[in-house]
Coordinates of C-alpha atoms in Angstrom, one line a residue:
X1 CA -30.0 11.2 -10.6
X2 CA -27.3 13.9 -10.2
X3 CA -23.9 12.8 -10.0
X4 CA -20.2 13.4 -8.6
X5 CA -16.9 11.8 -8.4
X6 CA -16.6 13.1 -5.2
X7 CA -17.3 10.0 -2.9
X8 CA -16.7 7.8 -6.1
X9 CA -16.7 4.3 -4.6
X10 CA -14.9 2.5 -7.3
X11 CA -11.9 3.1 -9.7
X12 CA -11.3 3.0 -13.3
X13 CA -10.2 1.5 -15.2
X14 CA -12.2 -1.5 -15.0
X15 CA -11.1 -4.6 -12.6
X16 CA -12.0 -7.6 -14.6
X17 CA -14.2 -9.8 -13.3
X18 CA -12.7 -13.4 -13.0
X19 CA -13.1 -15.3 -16.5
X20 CA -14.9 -18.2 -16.1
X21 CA -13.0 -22.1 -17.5
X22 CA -12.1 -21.8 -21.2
X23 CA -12.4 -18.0 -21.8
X24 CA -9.6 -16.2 -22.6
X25 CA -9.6 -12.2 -21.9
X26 CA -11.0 -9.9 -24.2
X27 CA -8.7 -8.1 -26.2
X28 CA -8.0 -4.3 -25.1
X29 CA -8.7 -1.4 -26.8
X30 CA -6.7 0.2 -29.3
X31 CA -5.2 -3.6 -30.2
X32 CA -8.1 -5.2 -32.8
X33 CA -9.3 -3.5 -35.7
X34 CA -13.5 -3.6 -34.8
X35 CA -14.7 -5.0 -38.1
X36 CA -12.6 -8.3 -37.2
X37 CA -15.1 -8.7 -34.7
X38 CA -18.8 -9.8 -35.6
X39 CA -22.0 -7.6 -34.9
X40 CA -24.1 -8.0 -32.2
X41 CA -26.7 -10.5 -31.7
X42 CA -30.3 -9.0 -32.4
X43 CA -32.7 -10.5 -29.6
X44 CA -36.6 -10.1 -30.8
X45 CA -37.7 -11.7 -28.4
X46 CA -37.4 -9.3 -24.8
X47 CA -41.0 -7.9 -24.3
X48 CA -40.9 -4.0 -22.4
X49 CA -44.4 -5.2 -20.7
X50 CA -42.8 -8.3 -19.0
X51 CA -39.5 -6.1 -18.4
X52 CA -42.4 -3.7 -16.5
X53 CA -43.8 -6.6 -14.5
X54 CA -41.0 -8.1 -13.8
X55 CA -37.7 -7.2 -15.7
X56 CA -34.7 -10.0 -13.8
X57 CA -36.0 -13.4 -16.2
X58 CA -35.4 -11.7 -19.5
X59 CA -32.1 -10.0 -17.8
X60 CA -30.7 -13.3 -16.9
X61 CA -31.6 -14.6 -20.0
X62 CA -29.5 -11.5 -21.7
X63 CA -26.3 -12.3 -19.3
X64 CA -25.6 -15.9 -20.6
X65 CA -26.8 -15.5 -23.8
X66 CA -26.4 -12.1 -25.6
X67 CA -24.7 -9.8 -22.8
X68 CA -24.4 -7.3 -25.4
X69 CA -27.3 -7.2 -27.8
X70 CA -29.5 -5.0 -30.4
X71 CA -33.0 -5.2 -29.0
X72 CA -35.3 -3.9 -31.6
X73 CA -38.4 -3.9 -29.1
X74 CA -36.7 -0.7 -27.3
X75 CA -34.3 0.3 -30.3
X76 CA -31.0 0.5 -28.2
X77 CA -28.3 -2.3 -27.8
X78 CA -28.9 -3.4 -24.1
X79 CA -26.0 -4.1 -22.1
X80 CA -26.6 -6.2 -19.4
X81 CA -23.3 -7.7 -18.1
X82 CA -21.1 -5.9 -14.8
X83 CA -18.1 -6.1 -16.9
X84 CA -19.1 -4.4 -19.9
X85 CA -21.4 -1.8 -18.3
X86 CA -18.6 -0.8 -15.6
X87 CA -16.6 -0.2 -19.0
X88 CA -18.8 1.7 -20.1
X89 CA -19.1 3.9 -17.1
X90 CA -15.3 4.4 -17.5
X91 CA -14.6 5.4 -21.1
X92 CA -16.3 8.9 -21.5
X93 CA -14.1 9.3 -25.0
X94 CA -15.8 6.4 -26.2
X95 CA -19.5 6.2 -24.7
X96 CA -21.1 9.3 -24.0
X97 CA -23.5 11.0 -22.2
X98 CA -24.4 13.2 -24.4
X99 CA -27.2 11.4 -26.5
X100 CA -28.3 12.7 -29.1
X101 CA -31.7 11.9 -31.7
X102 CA -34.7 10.9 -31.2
X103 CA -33.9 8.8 -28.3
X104 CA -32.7 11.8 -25.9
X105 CA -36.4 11.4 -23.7
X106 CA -34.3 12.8 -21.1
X107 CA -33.6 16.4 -22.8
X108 CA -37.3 17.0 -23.8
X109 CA -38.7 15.6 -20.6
X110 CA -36.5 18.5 -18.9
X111 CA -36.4 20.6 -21.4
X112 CA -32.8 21.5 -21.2
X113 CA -29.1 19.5 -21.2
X114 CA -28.8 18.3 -17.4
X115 CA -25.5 17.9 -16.4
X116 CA -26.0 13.8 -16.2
X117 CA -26.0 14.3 -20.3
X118 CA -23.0 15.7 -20.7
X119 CA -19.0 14.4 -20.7
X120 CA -16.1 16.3 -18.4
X121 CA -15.2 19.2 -18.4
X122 CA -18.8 20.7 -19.1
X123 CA -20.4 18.2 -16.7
X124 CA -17.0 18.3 -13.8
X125 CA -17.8 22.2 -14.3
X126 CA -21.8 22.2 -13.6
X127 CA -21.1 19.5 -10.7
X128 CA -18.3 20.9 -8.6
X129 CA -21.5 23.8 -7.9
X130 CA -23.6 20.9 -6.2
X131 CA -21.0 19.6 -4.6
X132 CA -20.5 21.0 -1.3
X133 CA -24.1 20.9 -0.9
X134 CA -24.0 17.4 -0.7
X135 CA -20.9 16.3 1.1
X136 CA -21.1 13.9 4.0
X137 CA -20.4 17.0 6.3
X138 CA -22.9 19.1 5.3
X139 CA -25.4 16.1 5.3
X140 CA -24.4 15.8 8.4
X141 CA -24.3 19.3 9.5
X142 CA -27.5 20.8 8.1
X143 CA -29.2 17.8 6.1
X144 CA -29.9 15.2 8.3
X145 CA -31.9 17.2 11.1
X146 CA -34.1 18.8 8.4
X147 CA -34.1 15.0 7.6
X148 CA -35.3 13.5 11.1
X149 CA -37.6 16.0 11.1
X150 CA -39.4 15.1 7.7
X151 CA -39.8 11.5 8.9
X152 CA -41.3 11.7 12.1
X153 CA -43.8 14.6 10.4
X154 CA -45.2 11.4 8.1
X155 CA -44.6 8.3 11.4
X156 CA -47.8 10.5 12.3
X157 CA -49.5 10.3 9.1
X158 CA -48.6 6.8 8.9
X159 CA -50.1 6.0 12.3
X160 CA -53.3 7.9 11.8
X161 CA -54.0 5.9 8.4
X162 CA -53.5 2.6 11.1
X163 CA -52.5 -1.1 10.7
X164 CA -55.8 -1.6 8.3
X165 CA -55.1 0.8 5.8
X166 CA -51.6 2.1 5.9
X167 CA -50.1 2.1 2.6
X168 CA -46.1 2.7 2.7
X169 CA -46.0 4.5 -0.5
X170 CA -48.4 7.0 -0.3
X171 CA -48.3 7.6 3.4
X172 CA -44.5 7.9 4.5
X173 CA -41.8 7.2 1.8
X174 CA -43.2 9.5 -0.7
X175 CA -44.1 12.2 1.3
X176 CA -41.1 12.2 2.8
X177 CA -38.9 11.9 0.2
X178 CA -40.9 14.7 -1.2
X179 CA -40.6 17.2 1.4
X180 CA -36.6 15.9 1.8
X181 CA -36.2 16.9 -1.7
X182 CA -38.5 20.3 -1.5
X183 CA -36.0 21.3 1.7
X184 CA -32.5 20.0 -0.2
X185 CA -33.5 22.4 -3.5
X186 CA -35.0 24.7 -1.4
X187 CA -37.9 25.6 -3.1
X188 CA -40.5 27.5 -1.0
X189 CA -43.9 27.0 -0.8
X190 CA -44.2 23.9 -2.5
X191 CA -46.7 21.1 -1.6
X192 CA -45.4 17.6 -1.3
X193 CA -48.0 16.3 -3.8
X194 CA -47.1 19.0 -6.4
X195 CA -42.8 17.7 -5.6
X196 CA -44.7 13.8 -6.2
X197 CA -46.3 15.0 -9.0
X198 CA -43.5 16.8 -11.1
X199 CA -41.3 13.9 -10.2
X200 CA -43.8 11.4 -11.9
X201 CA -44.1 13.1 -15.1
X202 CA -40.2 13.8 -15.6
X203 CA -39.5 10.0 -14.1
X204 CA -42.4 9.3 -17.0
X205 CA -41.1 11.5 -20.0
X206 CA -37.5 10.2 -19.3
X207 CA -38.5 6.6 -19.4
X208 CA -41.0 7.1 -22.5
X209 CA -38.9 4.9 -24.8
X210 CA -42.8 4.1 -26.3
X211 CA -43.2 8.0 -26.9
X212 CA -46.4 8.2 -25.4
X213 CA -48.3 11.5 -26.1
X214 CA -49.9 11.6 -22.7
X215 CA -46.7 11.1 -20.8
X216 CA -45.6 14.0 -22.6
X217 CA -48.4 16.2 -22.1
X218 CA -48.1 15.9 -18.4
X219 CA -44.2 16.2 -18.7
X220 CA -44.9 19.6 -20.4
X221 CA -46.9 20.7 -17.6
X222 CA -44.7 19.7 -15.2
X223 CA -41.3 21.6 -16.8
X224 CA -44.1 24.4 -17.4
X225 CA -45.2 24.9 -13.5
X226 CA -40.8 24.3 -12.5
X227 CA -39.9 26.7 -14.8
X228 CA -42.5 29.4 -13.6
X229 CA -41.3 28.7 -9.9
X230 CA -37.8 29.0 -11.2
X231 CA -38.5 32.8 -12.7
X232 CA -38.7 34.1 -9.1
X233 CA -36.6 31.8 -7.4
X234 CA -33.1 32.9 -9.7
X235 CA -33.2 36.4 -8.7
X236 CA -34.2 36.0 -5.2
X237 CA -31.1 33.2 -4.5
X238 CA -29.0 35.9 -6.7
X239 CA -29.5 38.2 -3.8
X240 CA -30.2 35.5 -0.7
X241 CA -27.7 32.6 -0.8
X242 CA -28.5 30.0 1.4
X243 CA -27.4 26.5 1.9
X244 CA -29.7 24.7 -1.0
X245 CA -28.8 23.0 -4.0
X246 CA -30.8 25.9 -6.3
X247 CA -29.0 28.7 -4.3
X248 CA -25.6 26.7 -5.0
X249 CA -26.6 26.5 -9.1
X250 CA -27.6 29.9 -9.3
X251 CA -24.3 31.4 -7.2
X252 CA -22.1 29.3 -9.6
X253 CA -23.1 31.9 -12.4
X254 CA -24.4 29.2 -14.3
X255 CA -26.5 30.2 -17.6
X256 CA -30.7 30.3 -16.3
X257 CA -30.9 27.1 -18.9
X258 CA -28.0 25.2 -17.3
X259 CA -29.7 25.9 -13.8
X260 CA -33.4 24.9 -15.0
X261 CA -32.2 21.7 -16.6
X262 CA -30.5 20.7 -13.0
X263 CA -32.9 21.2 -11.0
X264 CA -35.8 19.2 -12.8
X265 CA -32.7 16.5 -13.3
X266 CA -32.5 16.7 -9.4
X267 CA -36.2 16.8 -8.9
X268 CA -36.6 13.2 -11.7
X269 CA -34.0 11.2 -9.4
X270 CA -34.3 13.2 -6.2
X271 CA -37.5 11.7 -5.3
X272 CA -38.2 8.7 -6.8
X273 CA -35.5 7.3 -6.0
X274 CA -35.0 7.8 -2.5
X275 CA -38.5 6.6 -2.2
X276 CA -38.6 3.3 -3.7
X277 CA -35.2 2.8 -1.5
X278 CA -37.9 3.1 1.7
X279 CA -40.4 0.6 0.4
X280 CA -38.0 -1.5 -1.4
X281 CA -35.9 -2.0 2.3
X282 CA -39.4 -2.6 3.8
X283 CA -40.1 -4.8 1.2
X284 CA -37.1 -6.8 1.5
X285 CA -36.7 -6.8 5.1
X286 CA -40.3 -8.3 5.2
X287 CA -39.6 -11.1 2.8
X288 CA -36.2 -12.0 4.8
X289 CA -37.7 -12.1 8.6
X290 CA -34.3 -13.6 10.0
X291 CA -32.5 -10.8 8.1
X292 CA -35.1 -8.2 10.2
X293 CA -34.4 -9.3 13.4
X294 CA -30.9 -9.1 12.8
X295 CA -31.1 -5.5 12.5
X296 CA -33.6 -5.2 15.4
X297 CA -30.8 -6.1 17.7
X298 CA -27.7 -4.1 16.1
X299 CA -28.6 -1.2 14.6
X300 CA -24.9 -0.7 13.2
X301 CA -26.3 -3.1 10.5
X302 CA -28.5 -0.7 8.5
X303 CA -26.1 0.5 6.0
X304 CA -25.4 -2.9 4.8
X305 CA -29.3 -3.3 4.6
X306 CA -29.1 -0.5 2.5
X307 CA -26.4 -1.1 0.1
X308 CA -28.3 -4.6 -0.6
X309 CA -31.0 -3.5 -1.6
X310 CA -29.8 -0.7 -3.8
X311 CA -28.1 -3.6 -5.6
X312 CA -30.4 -6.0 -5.5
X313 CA -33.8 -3.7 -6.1
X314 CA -32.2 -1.1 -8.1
X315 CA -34.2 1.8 -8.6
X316 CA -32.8 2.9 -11.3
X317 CA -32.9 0.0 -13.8
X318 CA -31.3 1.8 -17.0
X319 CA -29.6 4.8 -18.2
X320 CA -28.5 5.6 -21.8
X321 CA -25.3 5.5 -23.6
X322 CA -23.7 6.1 -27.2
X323 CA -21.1 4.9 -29.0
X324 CA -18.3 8.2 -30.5
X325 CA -16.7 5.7 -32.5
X326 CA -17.0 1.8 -33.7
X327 CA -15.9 -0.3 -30.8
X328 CA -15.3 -3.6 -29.3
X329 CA -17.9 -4.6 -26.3
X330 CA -17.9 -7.9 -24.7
X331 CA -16.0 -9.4 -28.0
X332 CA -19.3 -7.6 -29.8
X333 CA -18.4 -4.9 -32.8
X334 CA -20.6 -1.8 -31.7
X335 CA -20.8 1.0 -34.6
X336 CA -20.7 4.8 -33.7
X337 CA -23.6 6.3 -32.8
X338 CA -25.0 3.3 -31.0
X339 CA -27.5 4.2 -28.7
X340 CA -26.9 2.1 -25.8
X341 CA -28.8 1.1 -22.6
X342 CA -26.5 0.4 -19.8
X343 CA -28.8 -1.8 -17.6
X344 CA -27.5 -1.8 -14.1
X345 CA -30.0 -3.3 -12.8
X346 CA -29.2 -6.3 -14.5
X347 CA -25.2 -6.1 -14.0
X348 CA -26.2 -5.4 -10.1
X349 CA -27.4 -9.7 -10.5
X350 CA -24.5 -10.5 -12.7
X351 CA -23.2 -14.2 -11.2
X352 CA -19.9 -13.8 -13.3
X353 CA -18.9 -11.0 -10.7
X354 CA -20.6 -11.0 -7.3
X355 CA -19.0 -13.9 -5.2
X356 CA -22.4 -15.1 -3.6
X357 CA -25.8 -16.2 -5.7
X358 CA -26.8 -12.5 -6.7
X359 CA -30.9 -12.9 -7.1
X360 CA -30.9 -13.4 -3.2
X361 CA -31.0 -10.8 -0.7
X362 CA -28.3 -11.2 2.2
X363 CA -26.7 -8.3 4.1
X364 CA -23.7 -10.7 5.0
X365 CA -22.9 -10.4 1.2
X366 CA -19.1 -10.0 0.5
X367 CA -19.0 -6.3 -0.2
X368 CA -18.2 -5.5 -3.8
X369 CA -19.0 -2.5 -5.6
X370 CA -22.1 -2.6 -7.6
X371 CA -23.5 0.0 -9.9
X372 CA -26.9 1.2 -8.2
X373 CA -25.6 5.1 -8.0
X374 CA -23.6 4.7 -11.5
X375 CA -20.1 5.0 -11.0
X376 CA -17.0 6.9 -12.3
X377 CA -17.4 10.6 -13.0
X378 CA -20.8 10.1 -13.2
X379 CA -21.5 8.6 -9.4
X380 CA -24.6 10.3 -8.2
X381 CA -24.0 12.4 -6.3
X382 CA -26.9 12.0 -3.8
X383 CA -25.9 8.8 -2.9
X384 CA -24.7 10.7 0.9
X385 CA -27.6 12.4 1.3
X386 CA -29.9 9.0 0.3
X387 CA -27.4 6.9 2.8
X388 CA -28.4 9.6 5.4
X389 CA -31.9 10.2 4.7
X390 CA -33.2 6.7 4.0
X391 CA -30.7 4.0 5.1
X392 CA -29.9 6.1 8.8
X393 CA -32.9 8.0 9.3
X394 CA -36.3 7.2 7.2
X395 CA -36.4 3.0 7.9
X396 CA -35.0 2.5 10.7
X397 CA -37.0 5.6 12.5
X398 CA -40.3 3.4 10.6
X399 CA -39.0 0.7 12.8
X400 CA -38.4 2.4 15.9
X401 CA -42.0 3.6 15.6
X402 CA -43.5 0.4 14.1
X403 CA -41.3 -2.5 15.5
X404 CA -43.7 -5.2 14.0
X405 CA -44.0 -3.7 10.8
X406 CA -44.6 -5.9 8.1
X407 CA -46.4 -6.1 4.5
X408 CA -49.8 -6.7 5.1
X409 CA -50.6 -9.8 2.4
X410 CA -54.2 -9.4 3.0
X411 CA -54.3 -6.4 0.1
X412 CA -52.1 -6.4 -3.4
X413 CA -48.7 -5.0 -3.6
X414 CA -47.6 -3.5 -7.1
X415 CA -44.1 -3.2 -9.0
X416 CA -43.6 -0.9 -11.9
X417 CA -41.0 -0.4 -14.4
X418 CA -37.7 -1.0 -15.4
X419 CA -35.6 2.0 -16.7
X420 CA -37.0 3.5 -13.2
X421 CA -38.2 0.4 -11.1
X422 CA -40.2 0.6 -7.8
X423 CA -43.1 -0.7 -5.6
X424 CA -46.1 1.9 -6.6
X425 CA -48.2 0.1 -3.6
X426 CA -47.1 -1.1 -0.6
X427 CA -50.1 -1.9 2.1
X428 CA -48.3 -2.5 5.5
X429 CA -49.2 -3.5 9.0
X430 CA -48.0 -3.8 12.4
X431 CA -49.0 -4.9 16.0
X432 CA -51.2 -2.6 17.7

């Protein structure tokens, strides 16, 4: 996930959520000395295998009983409520993105400091580069037929693999987000399954809370095979700008490091995430059949399609925090250092703050901002170019093509994760 505050869709500070009968507000900071306030609640019972098979029970749980909590079984506090994680988001002096020790499985999976790990101005200098790359003009402009083009390519593939066997994931959404992603960073030459691949094993070395030798070892190759593509890419965008995001790094006069580090960070969210939005909507849609045929009929309706599902299947399920000084969270005392896990995928279900039951999916929802592309300085900042390429091109082209497209219930469907949370099989079918 790279990020901007250029198309920021919320404000800080935070806008309090309504407090519910009986609660008072929490004091601000700067008021309360922090050792007046009592620890946080240690929680030994949240299990990182049920979290993987099926993370929003043990979130729940969290919310109404420890919305701020040390959880031993992943050694970070988890924060899990929309109040206190937006706060977060908008308080870079006090929770930063520069982690540090032995929980930084984001800097050795890329082997580098990304710009998603570091605090303005070093971060607001690295992301005004990316920038104009990514504006809604230029997605417009230059992305979106490079875009169209991409998902028609894999409608074939889809329809060759047929209504029997068709699997979503591995015939259309990843290939396409894939070859979107090869075309955005414009690297040359690179196979779809080699883009899949790398993605995988920096999505895997960033979420290897468990530190998992294997994950690592394929994480090594991975950053191994970029960097050796990077050698002879810097020089030759030195010479030949072009529109990409690698050409934009490398014009920026950015250090080689600084440029690496970005583009496997770009490469871990660029991908994934764009593709678990395609089978997630599918997924959805499926599941909600009234919901479908509303956007059969008015087409104007698949934004809102995808901005509900972003918040309510949130591909990105966690990101890390820590604490510069002792502070004050959710009426919690929080020491310095803390290594935090803000866990939006939790907050995006918070009942305390949406205005309509959260766990179910409805495209009618009251819009309010949720926290599916962060937010703040930190907003990623493909969130125009995933609007364009998934909710306005990739699904609803699947359904122009397919019309009765559908999960095919016959054969198994499989989630994964929960710091990165998708569908990793997804068998569909249609009408002939």
């Amino acid at each position: 996930m790279t990020d901007t505050a250029a198309t920021r869709p919320m404000s800080c500070p935070v806008t309090h959520a309504p407090a519910s009968a009986g609660e008072s507000a929490l004091p601000q900071r700067g008021t309360v000395d922090p050792a007046e306030f009592p620890g946080a609640p240690e929680v030994d019972w949240v299990a990182p295998g049920e979290l993987a098979t099926d993370p929003y029970p043990t979130y729940r749980r969290l919310r109404h009983e420890a919305p701020v909590a040390w959880v031993p079984a992943v050694n970070k506090y988890l924060v899990t409520s929309y109040h206190e994680c937006h706060e977060i988001e908008c308080d870079q002096q006090t929770y930063t993105a520069d982690v540090g020790g032995s929980g930084a499985t984001m800097l050795r999976a890329l082997g580098g400091h990304p710009m998603l790990r570091k605090d303005d101005p070093d971060h607001a200098s690295e992301r005004s580069t990316i920038n104009p790359t990514l504006r809604p003009k230029m997605v417009k402009s230059v992305w979106s037929e490079v875009f169209t083009r991409n998902a028609r390519t894999y409608l074939d593939v889809l329809a060759d693999a047929g209504p029997g066997a068709a699997e979503l994931n591995r015939d259309y959404a990843a290939p396409v987000a894939s070859q979107n992603l090869i075309d955005l960073l414009g690297l040359p030459d690179v196979d779809v399954e080699d883009m899949r691949r790398w993605s995988h094993a920096f999505i895997a070395g960033t979420g290897n809370l468990l530190d998992d030798p294997d994950i690592w070892v394929r994480c090594e190759q991975a950053r191994t095979e970029v960097d050796a593509l990077l050698d002879a890419l810097i020089p030759f965008y030195d010479k030949h700008p072009n529109e990409s995001m690698t050409s934009a790094l490398v014009g920026s006069g950015l250090p080689r490091q600084a440029v690496a580090a970005n583009v496997k960070l770009t490469i871990t969210g660029g991908m994934n995430e764009p593709q678990h939005m395609i089978t997630n909507m599918v997924w959805a849609l499926s599941r909600h059949p009234d919901q479908q045929r509303r956007v059969s009929v008015d087409r104007s309706l698949w934004p809102a399609v995808f901005d509900e599902t972003a918040r309510w299947l949130s591909p990105i399920g966690m990101y890390p925090r820590q604490t510069t000084r002792p502070v004050v969270l959710g009426g919690v005392r929080l020491p310095a250092g803390a290594a935090i896990g803000v866990v939006v995928g939790s907050a995006n279900r918070d009942e305390r703050y949406f205005d309509a039951d959260p766990a179910v999916f409805d495209i009618s929802r009251p819009r309010r901002p949720h926290l599916a592309f962060g937010s703040g300085v930190h907003l990623c900042a493909g969130h125009w170019a995933a609007k364009s390429a998934v909710g306005e091109i990739a699904v609803p082209l699947l359904y122009e093509r397919f019309p009765t497209l559908r999960v095919d219930t016959t054969r198994e469907t499989r989630w994964d994760g929960w710091v990165f949370r998708g569908l990793t099989d997804l068998p569909v079918t249609w009408n002939n």
